[in-house]
CSV table of C-alpha atoms in Angstrom, one decimal:
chain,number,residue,atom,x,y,z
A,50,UNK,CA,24.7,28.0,-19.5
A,51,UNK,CA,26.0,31.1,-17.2
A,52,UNK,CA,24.6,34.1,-18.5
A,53,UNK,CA,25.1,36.9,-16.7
A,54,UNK,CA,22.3,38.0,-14.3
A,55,UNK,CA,19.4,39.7,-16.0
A,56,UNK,CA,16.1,41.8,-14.3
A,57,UNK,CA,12.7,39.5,-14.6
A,58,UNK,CA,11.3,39.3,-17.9
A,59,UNK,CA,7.6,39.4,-19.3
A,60,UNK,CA,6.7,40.1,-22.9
A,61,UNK,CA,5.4,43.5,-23.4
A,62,UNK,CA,1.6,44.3,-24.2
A,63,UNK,CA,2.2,44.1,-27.7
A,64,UNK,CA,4.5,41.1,-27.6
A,65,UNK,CA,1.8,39.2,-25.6
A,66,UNK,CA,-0.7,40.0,-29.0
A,67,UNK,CA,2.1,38.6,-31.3
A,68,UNK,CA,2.9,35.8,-29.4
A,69,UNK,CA,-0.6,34.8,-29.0
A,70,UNK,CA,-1.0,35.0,-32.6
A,71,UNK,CA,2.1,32.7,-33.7
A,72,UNK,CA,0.7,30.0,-31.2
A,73,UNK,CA,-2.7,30.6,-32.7
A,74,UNK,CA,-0.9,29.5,-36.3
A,75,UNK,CA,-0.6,25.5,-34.7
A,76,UNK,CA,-2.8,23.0,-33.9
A,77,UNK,CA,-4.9,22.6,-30.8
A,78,UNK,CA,-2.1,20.5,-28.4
A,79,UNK,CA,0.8,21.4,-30.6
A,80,UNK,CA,1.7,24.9,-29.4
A,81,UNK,CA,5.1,23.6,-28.3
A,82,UNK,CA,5.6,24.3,-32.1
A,83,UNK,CA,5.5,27.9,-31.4
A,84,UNK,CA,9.0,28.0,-29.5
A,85,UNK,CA,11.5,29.2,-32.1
A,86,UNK,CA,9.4,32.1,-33.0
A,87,UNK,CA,8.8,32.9,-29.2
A,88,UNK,CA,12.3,32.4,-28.6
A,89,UNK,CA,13.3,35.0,-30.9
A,90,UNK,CA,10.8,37.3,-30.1
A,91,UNK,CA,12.2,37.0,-26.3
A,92,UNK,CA,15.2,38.0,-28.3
A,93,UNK,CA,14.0,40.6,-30.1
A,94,UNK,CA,12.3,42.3,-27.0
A,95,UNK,CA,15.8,41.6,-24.8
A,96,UNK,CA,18.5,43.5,-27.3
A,97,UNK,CA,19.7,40.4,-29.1
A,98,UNK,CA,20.1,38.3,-25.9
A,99,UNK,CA,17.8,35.5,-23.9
A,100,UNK,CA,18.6,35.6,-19.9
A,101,UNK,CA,16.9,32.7,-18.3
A,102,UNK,CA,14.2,35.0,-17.2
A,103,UNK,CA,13.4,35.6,-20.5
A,104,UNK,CA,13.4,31.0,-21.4
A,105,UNK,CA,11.4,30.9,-18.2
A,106,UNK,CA,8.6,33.3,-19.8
A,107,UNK,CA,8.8,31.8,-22.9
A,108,UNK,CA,8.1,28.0,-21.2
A,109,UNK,CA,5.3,29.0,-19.1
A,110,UNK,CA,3.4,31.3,-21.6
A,111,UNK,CA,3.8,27.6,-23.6
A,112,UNK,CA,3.5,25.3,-20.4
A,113,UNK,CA,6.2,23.5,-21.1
A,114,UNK,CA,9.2,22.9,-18.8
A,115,UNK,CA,12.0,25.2,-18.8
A,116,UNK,CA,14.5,22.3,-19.9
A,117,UNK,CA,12.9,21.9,-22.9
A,118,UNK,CA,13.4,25.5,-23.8
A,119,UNK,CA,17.3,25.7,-22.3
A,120,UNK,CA,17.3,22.5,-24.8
A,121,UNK,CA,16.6,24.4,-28.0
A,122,UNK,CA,18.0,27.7,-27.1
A,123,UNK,CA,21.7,26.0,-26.1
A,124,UNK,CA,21.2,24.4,-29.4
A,125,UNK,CA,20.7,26.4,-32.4
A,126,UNK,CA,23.3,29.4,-32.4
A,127,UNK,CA,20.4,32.2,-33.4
A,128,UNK,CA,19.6,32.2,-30.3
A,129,UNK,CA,22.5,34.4,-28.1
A,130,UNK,CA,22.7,33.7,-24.2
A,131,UNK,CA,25.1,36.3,-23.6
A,132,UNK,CA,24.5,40.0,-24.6
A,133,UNK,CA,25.7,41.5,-27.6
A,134,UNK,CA,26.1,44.7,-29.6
A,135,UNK,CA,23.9,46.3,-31.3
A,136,UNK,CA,24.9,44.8,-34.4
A,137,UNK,CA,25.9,41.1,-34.5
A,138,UNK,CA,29.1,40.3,-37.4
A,139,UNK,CA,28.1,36.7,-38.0
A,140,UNK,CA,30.5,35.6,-40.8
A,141,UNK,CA,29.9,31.7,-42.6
A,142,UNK,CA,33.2,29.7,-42.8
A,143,UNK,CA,31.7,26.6,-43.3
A,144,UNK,CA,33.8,24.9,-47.0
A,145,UNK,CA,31.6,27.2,-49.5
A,146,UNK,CA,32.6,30.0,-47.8
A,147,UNK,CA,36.1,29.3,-47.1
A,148,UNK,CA,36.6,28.4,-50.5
A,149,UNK,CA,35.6,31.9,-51.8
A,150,UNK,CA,37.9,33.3,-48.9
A,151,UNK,CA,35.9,33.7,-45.8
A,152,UNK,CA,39.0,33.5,-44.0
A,153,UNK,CA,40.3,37.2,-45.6
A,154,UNK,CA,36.6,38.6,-44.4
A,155,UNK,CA,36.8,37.4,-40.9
A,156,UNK,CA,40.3,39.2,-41.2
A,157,UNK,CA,38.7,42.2,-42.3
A,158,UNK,CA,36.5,42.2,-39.4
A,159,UNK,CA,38.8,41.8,-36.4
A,160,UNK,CA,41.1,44.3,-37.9
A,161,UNK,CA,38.2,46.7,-38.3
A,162,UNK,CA,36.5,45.9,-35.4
A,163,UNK,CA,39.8,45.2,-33.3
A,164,UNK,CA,38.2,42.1,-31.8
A,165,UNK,CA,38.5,39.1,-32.1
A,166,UNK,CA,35.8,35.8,-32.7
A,167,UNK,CA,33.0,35.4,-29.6
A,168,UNK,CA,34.4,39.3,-28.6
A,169,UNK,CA,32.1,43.1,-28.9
A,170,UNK,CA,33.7,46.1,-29.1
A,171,UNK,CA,34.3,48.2,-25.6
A,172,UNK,CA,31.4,50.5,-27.1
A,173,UNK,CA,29.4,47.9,-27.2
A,174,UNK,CA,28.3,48.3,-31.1
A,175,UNK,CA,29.6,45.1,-32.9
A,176,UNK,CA,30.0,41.4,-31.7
A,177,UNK,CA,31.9,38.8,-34.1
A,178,UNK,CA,31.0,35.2,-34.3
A,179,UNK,CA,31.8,32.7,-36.7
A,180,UNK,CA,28.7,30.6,-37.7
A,181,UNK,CA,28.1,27.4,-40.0
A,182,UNK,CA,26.1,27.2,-43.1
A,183,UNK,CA,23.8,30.2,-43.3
A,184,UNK,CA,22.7,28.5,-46.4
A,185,UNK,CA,23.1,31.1,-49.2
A,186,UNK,CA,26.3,28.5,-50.4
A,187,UNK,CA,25.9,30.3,-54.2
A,188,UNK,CA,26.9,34.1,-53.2
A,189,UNK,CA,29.5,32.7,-51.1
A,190,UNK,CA,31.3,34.3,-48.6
A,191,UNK,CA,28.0,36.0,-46.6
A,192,UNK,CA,27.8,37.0,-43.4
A,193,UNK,CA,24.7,37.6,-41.4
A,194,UNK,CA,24.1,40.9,-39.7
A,195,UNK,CA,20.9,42.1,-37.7
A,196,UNK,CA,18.1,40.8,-40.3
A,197,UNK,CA,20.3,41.0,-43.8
A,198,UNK,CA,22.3,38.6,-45.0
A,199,UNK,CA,25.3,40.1,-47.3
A,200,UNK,CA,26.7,38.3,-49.8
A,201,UNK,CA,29.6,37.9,-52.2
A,202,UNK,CA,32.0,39.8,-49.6
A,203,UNK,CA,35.6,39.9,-49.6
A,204,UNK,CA,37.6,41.9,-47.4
A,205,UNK,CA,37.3,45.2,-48.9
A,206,UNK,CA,33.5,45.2,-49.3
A,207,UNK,CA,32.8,43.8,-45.9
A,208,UNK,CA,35.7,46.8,-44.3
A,209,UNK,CA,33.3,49.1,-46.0
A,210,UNK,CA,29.7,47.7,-44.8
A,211,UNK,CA,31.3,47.7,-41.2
A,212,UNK,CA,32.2,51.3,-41.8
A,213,UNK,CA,28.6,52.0,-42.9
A,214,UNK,CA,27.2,50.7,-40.1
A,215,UNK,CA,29.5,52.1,-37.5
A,216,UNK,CA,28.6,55.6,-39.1
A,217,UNK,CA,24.9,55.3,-38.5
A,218,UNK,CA,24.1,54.2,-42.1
A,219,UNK,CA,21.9,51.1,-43.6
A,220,UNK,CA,24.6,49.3,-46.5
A,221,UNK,CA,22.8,47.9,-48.8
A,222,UNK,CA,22.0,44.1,-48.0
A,223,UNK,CA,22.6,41.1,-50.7
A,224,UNK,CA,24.7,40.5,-53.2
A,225,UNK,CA,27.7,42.8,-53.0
A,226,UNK,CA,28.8,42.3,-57.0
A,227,UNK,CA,26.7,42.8,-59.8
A,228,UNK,CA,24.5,39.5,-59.4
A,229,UNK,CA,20.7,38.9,-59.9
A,230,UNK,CA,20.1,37.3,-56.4
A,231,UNK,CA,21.5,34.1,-57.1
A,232,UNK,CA,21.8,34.2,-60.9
A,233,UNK,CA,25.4,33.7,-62.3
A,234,UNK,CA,27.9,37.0,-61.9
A,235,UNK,CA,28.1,36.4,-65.8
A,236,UNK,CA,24.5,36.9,-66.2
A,237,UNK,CA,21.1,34.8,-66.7
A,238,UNK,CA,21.9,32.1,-69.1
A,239,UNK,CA,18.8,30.6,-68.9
A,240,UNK,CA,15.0,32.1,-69.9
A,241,UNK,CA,15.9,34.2,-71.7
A,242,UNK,CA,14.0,35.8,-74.8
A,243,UNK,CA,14.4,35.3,-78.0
């Protein structure tokens, strides 16, 4: 766990409110329960990244020991212990994904971004991981990016959300084909009327 160095790190006013009020969502002697949210609002507050300062905070405000927190945060890979740009590529390859050609959109994205897996740009907008099951298996391939989850990509489609976002715009998150959520490509078939 060598991050690079970071300045101290304390929540800000108004994170102090939120975080109080996701501990206040768990029982009396189980506010432990609150670390994933805290983690991510440490996150959040950090641009995308959690220096140890930043686990530290988040251990005391909770009084628990800092292990515990490296524990989870080295863990699940939401949680980024090195910097990143300001818009995170994370593209699924686990076998759903692959089969429906997640290798062509992870294509798409070093050639567009000109980097390659674990990498950011040199202007520091985009950073490209590969990630397991972001469980949306049905509207496979989908990659993850910021909040939105974009589905039913191929290499073309994902080229042009990476364009979008590179230009300032907000592509429009979801299903990239004409699907209902998660409702066949081919249409409803079930509840229908009469």
């Amino acid at each position: 766990m060598s991050a690079p160095a970071a300045a101290p790190f304390a929540f800000t006013p108004a994170n102090v409110e939120q975080a109080n009020a996701i501990v206040a969502k768990y029982p009396q002697g189980k506010q432990q329960s609150a670390l994933l949210p805290l983690l991510d609002l440490a996150q959040r507050q950090n641009d995308g990244w959690l220096p140890r300062a930043a686990m530290d905070h988040v251990a005391a405000f909770l009084g628990l020991a800092p292990i515990r927190v490296y524990e989870v945060a080295t863990f699940y890979t939401m949680y980024n212990l090195r910097p990143i740009g300001r818009h995170h590529v994370q593209v699924c390859t686990t076998t759903p994904c692959w089969l429906r050609g997640s290798d062509q959109v992870l294509d798409a994205c070093k050639k567009r971004l000109g980097v390659d897996v674990g990498e950011t740009t040199p202007d520091g907008k985009f950073t490209l991981s590969e990630v397991e099951c972001l469980a949306a298996c049905v509207n496979a391939p989908v990659a993850w990016i910021g909040d939105d989850f974009y589905e039913d990509i191929d290499g073309a489609s994902m080229t042009r959300i990476l364009d979008d976002l590179a230009a300032g715009k907000q592509p429009k998150p979801g299903p990239q084909v004409k699907r209902q959520t998660s409702a066949p490509v081919s249409g409803a078939k079930t509840l229908k009327d009469a």
